[in-house]
Amino acid sequence: MSETLSQSIANTIREAIQNGTYSLGDRLVELTLSQELGVSQNTIRDAFHILEQEGWVNKIPRHGVYIPTFTTAEAQEIYALWEAVENLAIGWAISNIPEVERQRLRETLINAEYQADHNNWIHANYALRHLHTVIAIHANAPRTQQILSRIHNQTHLLEIQRMRLIPFSIDEWEHRLELYFDVLHAIDHQDAEHAHKYLMQIIRYEAELVIPYLE
């Protein structure tokens, strides 16, 4: 029960981070959260441990728990790692993604388009990221999935910060969506070459959208 409660609290805090409630660099205070969420500080501490493993928070000894911040060099490294690891994952995953999953992906991308049209940028971004999660899962490589999950979470943080400063423009959204639909089309046709190509374009384009705002 304790583990289930800790996971539930971690889910609540993670959702608040994803929704932009917190900014990069914000401190998460154990006592404050325990009072707000009506649980013990031990439960909050366990939830922090879960989130730290996932890359959503950093625990700094004698200072507390913070939403990570990234230098330009760190962000460049994260995007380079994303490109390298996901390039491997799509090669392993492309023949393993079933039709029912591809249909759900199509519906998710349509929802991302709808959310963007209604200026729900954070929800639209979250919907797009489901494609990367599916690739990581169907690569059937647990270590790769673990690495990618952490990378995805950190790039998600970077994009949230960018959107808090300046939301993506309509042109930026349209280009991103087009690339995501291109990847799905390649997956539908078991076209590994083009799936690789469009995924790399997505990652490089998203790096271009984010990194300049860290300077």
mmCIF file of C-alpha atoms in Angstrom:
data_model
loop_
_atom_site.group_PDB
_atom_site.id
_atom_site.type_symbol
_atom_site.label_atom_id
_atom_site.label_comp_id
_atom_site.label_asym_id
_atom_site.label_seq_id
_atom_site.Cartn_x
_atom_site.Cartn_y
_atom_site.Cartn_z
ATOM 1 C CA MET A 1 0.000 0.000 0.000
ATOM 2 C CA SER A 2 2.880 2.342 0.872
ATOM 3 C CA GLU A 3 4.474 1.788 -2.535
ATOM 4 C CA THR A 4 1.139 2.345 -4.275
ATOM 5 C CA LEU A 5 0.570 5.608 -2.406
ATOM 6 C CA SER A 6 4.098 6.819 -3.187
ATOM 7 C CA GLN A 7 3.570 6.069 -6.870
ATOM 8 C CA SER A 8 0.227 7.867 -6.816
ATOM 9 C CA ILE A 9 1.839 10.948 -5.247
ATOM 10 C CA ALA A 10 4.692 10.767 -7.765
ATOM 11 C CA ASN A 11 2.074 10.712 -10.533
ATOM 12 C CA THR A 12 0.415 13.820 -9.069
ATOM 13 C CA ILE A 13 3.688 15.736 -8.848
ATOM 14 C CA ARG A 14 4.770 14.584 -12.309
ATOM 15 C CA GLU A 15 1.503 15.800 -13.801
ATOM 16 C CA ALA A 16 1.999 19.198 -12.152
ATOM 17 C CA ILE A 17 5.483 19.398 -13.683
ATOM 18 C CA GLN A 18 4.201 18.390 -17.126
ATOM 19 C CA ASN A 19 1.387 20.923 -16.936
ATOM 20 C CA GLY A 20 3.859 23.718 -16.318
ATOM 21 C CA THR A 21 2.837 24.330 -12.707
ATOM 22 C CA TYR A 22 6.542 24.394 -11.852
ATOM 23 C CA SER A 23 9.379 26.071 -13.718
ATOM 24 C CA LEU A 24 12.873 24.742 -14.263
ATOM 25 C CA GLY A 25 14.861 25.479 -11.123
ATOM 26 C CA ASP A 26 11.869 25.487 -8.756
ATOM 27 C CA ARG A 27 12.426 23.811 -5.388
ATOM 28 C CA LEU A 28 9.915 21.177 -4.265
ATOM 29 C CA VAL A 29 9.554 21.413 -0.488
ATOM 30 C CA GLU A 30 8.867 18.105 1.217
ATOM 31 C CA LEU A 31 6.918 19.527 4.168
ATOM 32 C CA THR A 32 4.795 21.813 1.988
ATOM 33 C CA LEU A 33 3.834 19.003 -0.378
ATOM 34 C CA SER A 34 3.042 16.609 2.488
ATOM 35 C CA GLN A 35 0.613 19.190 3.906
ATOM 36 C CA GLU A 36 -0.909 20.054 0.530
ATOM 37 C CA LEU A 37 -1.394 16.399 -0.486
ATOM 38 C CA GLY A 38 -2.300 15.071 2.957
ATOM 39 C CA VAL A 39 0.395 12.413 3.193
ATOM 40 C CA SER A 40 3.481 11.838 5.298
ATOM 41 C CA GLN A 41 6.859 13.318 4.517
ATOM 42 C CA ASN A 42 8.166 9.762 4.088
ATOM 43 C CA THR A 43 5.649 9.258 1.276
ATOM 44 C CA ILE A 44 6.765 12.516 -0.373
ATOM 45 C CA ARG A 45 10.386 11.403 0.021
ATOM 46 C CA ASP A 46 9.606 8.082 -1.684
ATOM 47 C CA ALA A 47 7.772 9.907 -4.482
ATOM 48 C CA PHE A 48 10.786 12.176 -4.973
ATOM 49 C CA HIS A 49 12.969 9.084 -5.340
ATOM 50 C CA ILE A 50 10.704 7.766 -8.106
ATOM 51 C CA LEU A 51 10.756 11.121 -9.915
ATOM 52 C CA GLU A 52 14.526 11.424 -9.537
ATOM 53 C CA GLN A 53 15.008 8.023 -11.186
ATOM 54 C CA GLU A 54 12.806 9.193 -14.065
ATOM 55 C CA GLY A 55 14.729 12.455 -14.531
ATOM 56 C CA TRP A 56 11.954 14.831 -13.470
ATOM 57 C CA VAL A 57 13.740 16.144 -10.373
ATOM 58 C CA ASN A 58 17.260 16.458 -8.981
ATOM 59 C CA LYS A 59 18.097 15.905 -5.330
ATOM 60 C CA ILE A 60 20.943 18.171 -4.246
ATOM 61 C CA PRO A 61 22.499 17.095 -0.910
ATOM 62 C CA ARG A 62 21.842 19.595 1.923
ATOM 63 C CA HIS A 63 19.861 21.821 -0.449
ATOM 64 C CA GLY A 64 16.713 19.918 -1.370
ATOM 65 C CA VAL A 65 14.835 18.667 -4.434
ATOM 66 C CA TYR A 66 14.607 20.820 -7.545
ATOM 67 C CA ILE A 67 13.161 20.725 -11.048
ATOM 68 C CA PRO A 68 16.315 20.405 -13.187
ATOM 69 C CA THR A 69 17.863 23.276 -15.065
ATOM 70 C CA PHE A 70 20.074 22.744 -18.108
ATOM 71 C CA THR A 71 22.960 24.634 -19.609
ATOM 72 C CA THR A 72 23.161 24.932 -23.383
ATOM 73 C CA ALA A 73 25.917 22.302 -23.443
ATOM 74 C CA GLU A 74 23.844 19.904 -21.326
ATOM 75 C CA ALA A 75 20.812 20.358 -23.583
ATOM 76 C CA GLN A 76 22.923 19.715 -26.679
ATOM 77 C CA GLU A 77 24.205 16.515 -25.084
ATOM 78 C CA ILE A 78 20.674 15.383 -24.196
ATOM 79 C CA TYR A 79 19.400 15.902 -27.745
ATOM 80 C CA ALA A 80 22.469 14.167 -29.205
ATOM 81 C CA LEU A 81 21.857 11.171 -26.942
ATOM 82 C CA TRP A 82 18.173 11.160 -27.882
ATOM 83 C CA GLU A 83 19.091 11.038 -31.558
ATOM 84 C CA ALA A 84 21.600 8.212 -31.087
ATOM 85 C CA VAL A 85 19.499 5.983 -28.846
ATOM 86 C CA GLU A 86 16.177 6.449 -30.618
ATOM 87 C CA ASN A 87 17.900 5.741 -33.921
ATOM 88 C CA LEU A 88 18.651 2.274 -32.527
ATOM 89 C CA ALA A 89 15.209 1.851 -30.985
ATOM 90 C CA ILE A 90 13.179 2.533 -34.134
ATOM 91 C CA GLY A 91 15.176 -0.106 -36.008
ATOM 92 C CA TRP A 92 14.250 -2.681 -33.403
ATOM 93 C CA ALA A 93 10.666 -1.502 -32.942
ATOM 94 C CA ILE A 94 9.369 -0.889 -36.447
ATOM 95 C CA SER A 95 8.307 -4.469 -37.148
ATOM 96 C CA ASN A 96 6.875 -4.953 -33.641
ATOM 97 C CA ILE A 97 4.275 -2.175 -33.493
ATOM 98 C CA PRO A 98 0.854 -3.794 -34.076
ATOM 99 C CA GLU A 99 -1.913 -2.283 -36.161
ATOM 100 C CA VAL A 100 -4.050 -1.481 -33.116
ATOM 101 C CA GLU A 101 -1.158 0.515 -31.630
ATOM 102 C CA ARG A 102 -0.566 2.331 -34.913
ATOM 103 C CA GLN A 103 -4.244 3.283 -35.001
ATOM 104 C CA ARG A 104 -4.014 4.652 -31.457
ATOM 105 C CA LEU A 105 -0.958 6.634 -32.515
ATOM 106 C CA ARG A 106 -2.900 8.095 -35.435
ATOM 107 C CA GLU A 107 -5.706 9.126 -33.074
ATOM 108 C CA THR A 108 -3.169 10.634 -30.668
ATOM 109 C CA LEU A 109 -1.594 12.716 -33.429
ATOM 110 C CA ILE A 110 -5.025 13.922 -34.526
ATOM 111 C CA ASN A 111 -5.672 14.903 -30.906
ATOM 112 C CA ALA A 112 -2.330 16.755 -30.822
ATOM 113 C CA GLU A 113 -3.434 18.694 -33.882
ATOM 114 C CA TYR A 114 -6.760 19.529 -32.209
ATOM 115 C CA GLN A 115 -5.050 20.651 -28.996
ATOM 116 C CA ALA A 116 -2.621 22.862 -30.935
ATOM 117 C CA ASP A 117 -5.493 24.422 -32.873
ATOM 118 C CA HIS A 118 -7.061 25.377 -29.533
ATOM 119 C CA ASN A 119 -3.819 26.750 -28.074
ATOM 120 C CA ASN A 120 -3.482 23.890 -25.593
ATOM 121 C CA TRP A 121 0.247 23.711 -26.225
ATOM 122 C CA ILE A 122 1.262 21.565 -23.274
ATOM 123 C CA HIS A 123 -1.420 18.936 -23.969
ATOM 124 C CA ALA A 124 -0.535 18.942 -27.657
ATOM 125 C CA ASN A 125 3.130 18.434 -26.857
ATOM 126 C CA TYR A 126 2.311 15.606 -24.452
ATOM 127 C CA ALA A 127 0.228 13.889 -27.150
ATOM 128 C CA LEU A 128 3.084 14.064 -29.655
ATOM 129 C CA ARG A 129 5.454 12.459 -27.192
ATOM 130 C CA HIS A 130 3.360 9.301 -27.043
ATOM 131 C CA LEU A 131 4.917 8.203 -30.339
ATOM 132 C CA HIS A 132 8.375 8.168 -28.753
ATOM 133 C CA THR A 133 7.047 6.142 -25.817
ATOM 134 C CA VAL A 134 5.585 3.543 -28.179
ATOM 135 C CA ILE A 135 8.894 3.237 -30.044
ATOM 136 C CA ALA A 136 10.781 2.749 -26.768
ATOM 137 C CA ILE A 137 8.356 0.073 -25.554
ATOM 138 C CA HIS A 138 8.260 -1.934 -28.790
ATOM 139 C CA ALA A 139 12.029 -1.942 -29.192
ATOM 140 C CA ASN A 140 11.820 -4.777 -26.626
ATOM 141 C CA ALA A 141 15.111 -3.652 -25.089
ATOM 142 C CA PRO A 142 14.606 -2.832 -21.386
ATOM 143 C CA ARG A 143 17.862 -0.910 -20.892
ATOM 144 C CA THR A 144 17.249 1.142 -24.018
ATOM 145 C CA GLN A 145 13.690 1.839 -22.868
ATOM 146 C CA GLN A 146 14.943 3.014 -19.472
ATOM 147 C CA ILE A 147 17.519 5.334 -21.035
ATOM 148 C CA LEU A 148 15.019 6.719 -23.541
ATOM 149 C CA SER A 149 12.388 7.309 -20.865
ATOM 150 C CA ARG A 150 14.785 9.530 -18.927
ATOM 151 C CA ILE A 151 15.859 11.372 -22.092
ATOM 152 C CA HIS A 152 12.223 11.894 -23.131
ATOM 153 C CA ASN A 153 11.377 13.313 -19.710
ATOM 154 C CA GLN A 154 14.295 15.733 -19.743
ATOM 155 C CA THR A 155 13.566 16.983 -23.258
ATOM 156 C CA HIS A 156 9.939 17.354 -22.203
ATOM 157 C CA LEU A 157 11.119 19.615 -19.375
ATOM 158 C CA LEU A 158 13.161 21.654 -21.824
ATOM 159 C CA GLU A 159 10.184 22.088 -24.155
ATOM 160 C CA ILE A 160 7.896 23.085 -21.279
ATOM 161 C CA GLN A 161 10.352 25.805 -20.326
ATOM 162 C CA ARG A 162 10.530 27.041 -23.921
ATOM 163 C CA MET A 163 6.744 27.172 -24.183
ATOM 164 C CA ARG A 164 6.478 29.130 -20.934
ATOM 165 C CA LEU A 165 8.694 31.782 -22.499
ATOM 166 C CA ILE A 166 7.261 31.802 -26.018
ATOM 167 C CA PRO A 167 4.647 29.280 -27.228
ATOM 168 C CA PHE A 168 5.379 27.452 -30.437
ATOM 169 C CA SER A 169 4.092 29.303 -33.483
ATOM 170 C CA ILE A 170 1.467 27.828 -35.789
ATOM 171 C CA ASP A 171 4.146 27.237 -38.430
ATOM 172 C CA GLU A 172 6.338 25.416 -35.905
ATOM 173 C CA TRP A 173 3.443 23.218 -34.821
ATOM 174 C CA GLU A 174 2.445 22.422 -38.383
ATOM 175 C CA HIS A 175 5.978 21.414 -39.285
ATOM 176 C CA ARG A 176 6.320 19.226 -36.192
ATOM 177 C CA LEU A 177 2.968 17.533 -36.829
ATOM 178 C CA GLU A 178 3.865 16.902 -40.455
ATOM 179 C CA LEU A 179 7.081 15.149 -39.391
ATOM 180 C CA TYR A 180 5.237 13.030 -36.821
ATOM 181 C CA PHE A 181 2.678 11.922 -39.396
ATOM 182 C CA ASP A 182 5.574 11.130 -41.749
ATOM 183 C CA VAL A 183 7.108 8.848 -39.117
ATOM 184 C CA LEU A 184 3.793 7.078 -38.582
ATOM 185 C CA HIS A 185 3.368 6.641 -42.334
ATOM 186 C CA ALA A 186 6.827 5.058 -42.514
ATOM 187 C CA ILE A 187 5.987 2.747 -39.593
ATOM 188 C CA ASP A 188 2.734 1.724 -41.298
ATOM 189 C CA HIS A 189 4.726 0.704 -44.370
ATOM 190 C CA GLN A 190 7.578 -0.925 -42.431
ATOM 191 C CA ASP A 191 9.878 1.620 -44.063
ATOM 192 C CA ALA A 192 12.807 1.721 -41.637
ATOM 193 C CA GLU A 193 14.876 4.081 -43.776
ATOM 194 C CA HIS A 194 12.286 6.854 -43.787
ATOM 195 C CA ALA A 195 11.264 6.224 -40.170
ATOM 196 C CA HIS A 196 14.903 6.843 -39.193
ATOM 197 C CA LYS A 197 15.076 9.902 -41.423
ATOM 198 C CA TYR A 198 11.951 11.614 -40.096
ATOM 199 C CA LEU A 199 12.682 10.785 -36.454
ATOM 200 C CA MET A 200 16.099 12.378 -36.735
ATOM 201 C CA GLN A 201 14.502 15.435 -38.355
ATOM 202 C CA ILE A 202 12.043 15.680 -35.446
ATOM 203 C CA ILE A 203 14.764 15.536 -32.808
ATOM 204 C CA ARG A 204 17.033 18.024 -34.587
ATOM 205 C CA TYR A 205 14.140 20.412 -35.230
ATOM 206 C CA GLU A 206 13.001 20.267 -31.601
ATOM 207 C CA ALA A 207 16.566 20.991 -30.484
ATOM 208 C CA GLU A 208 16.575 24.033 -32.768
ATOM 209 C CA LEU A 209 13.318 25.230 -31.196
ATOM 210 C CA VAL A 210 14.530 24.870 -27.620
ATOM 211 C CA ILE A 211 18.267 25.374 -27.232
ATOM 212 C CA PRO A 212 18.452 29.045 -28.324
ATOM 213 C CA TYR A 213 16.078 29.949 -25.458
ATOM 214 C CA LEU A 214 18.529 28.587 -22.868
ATOM 215 C CA GLU A 215 21.183 31.156 -23.765
#
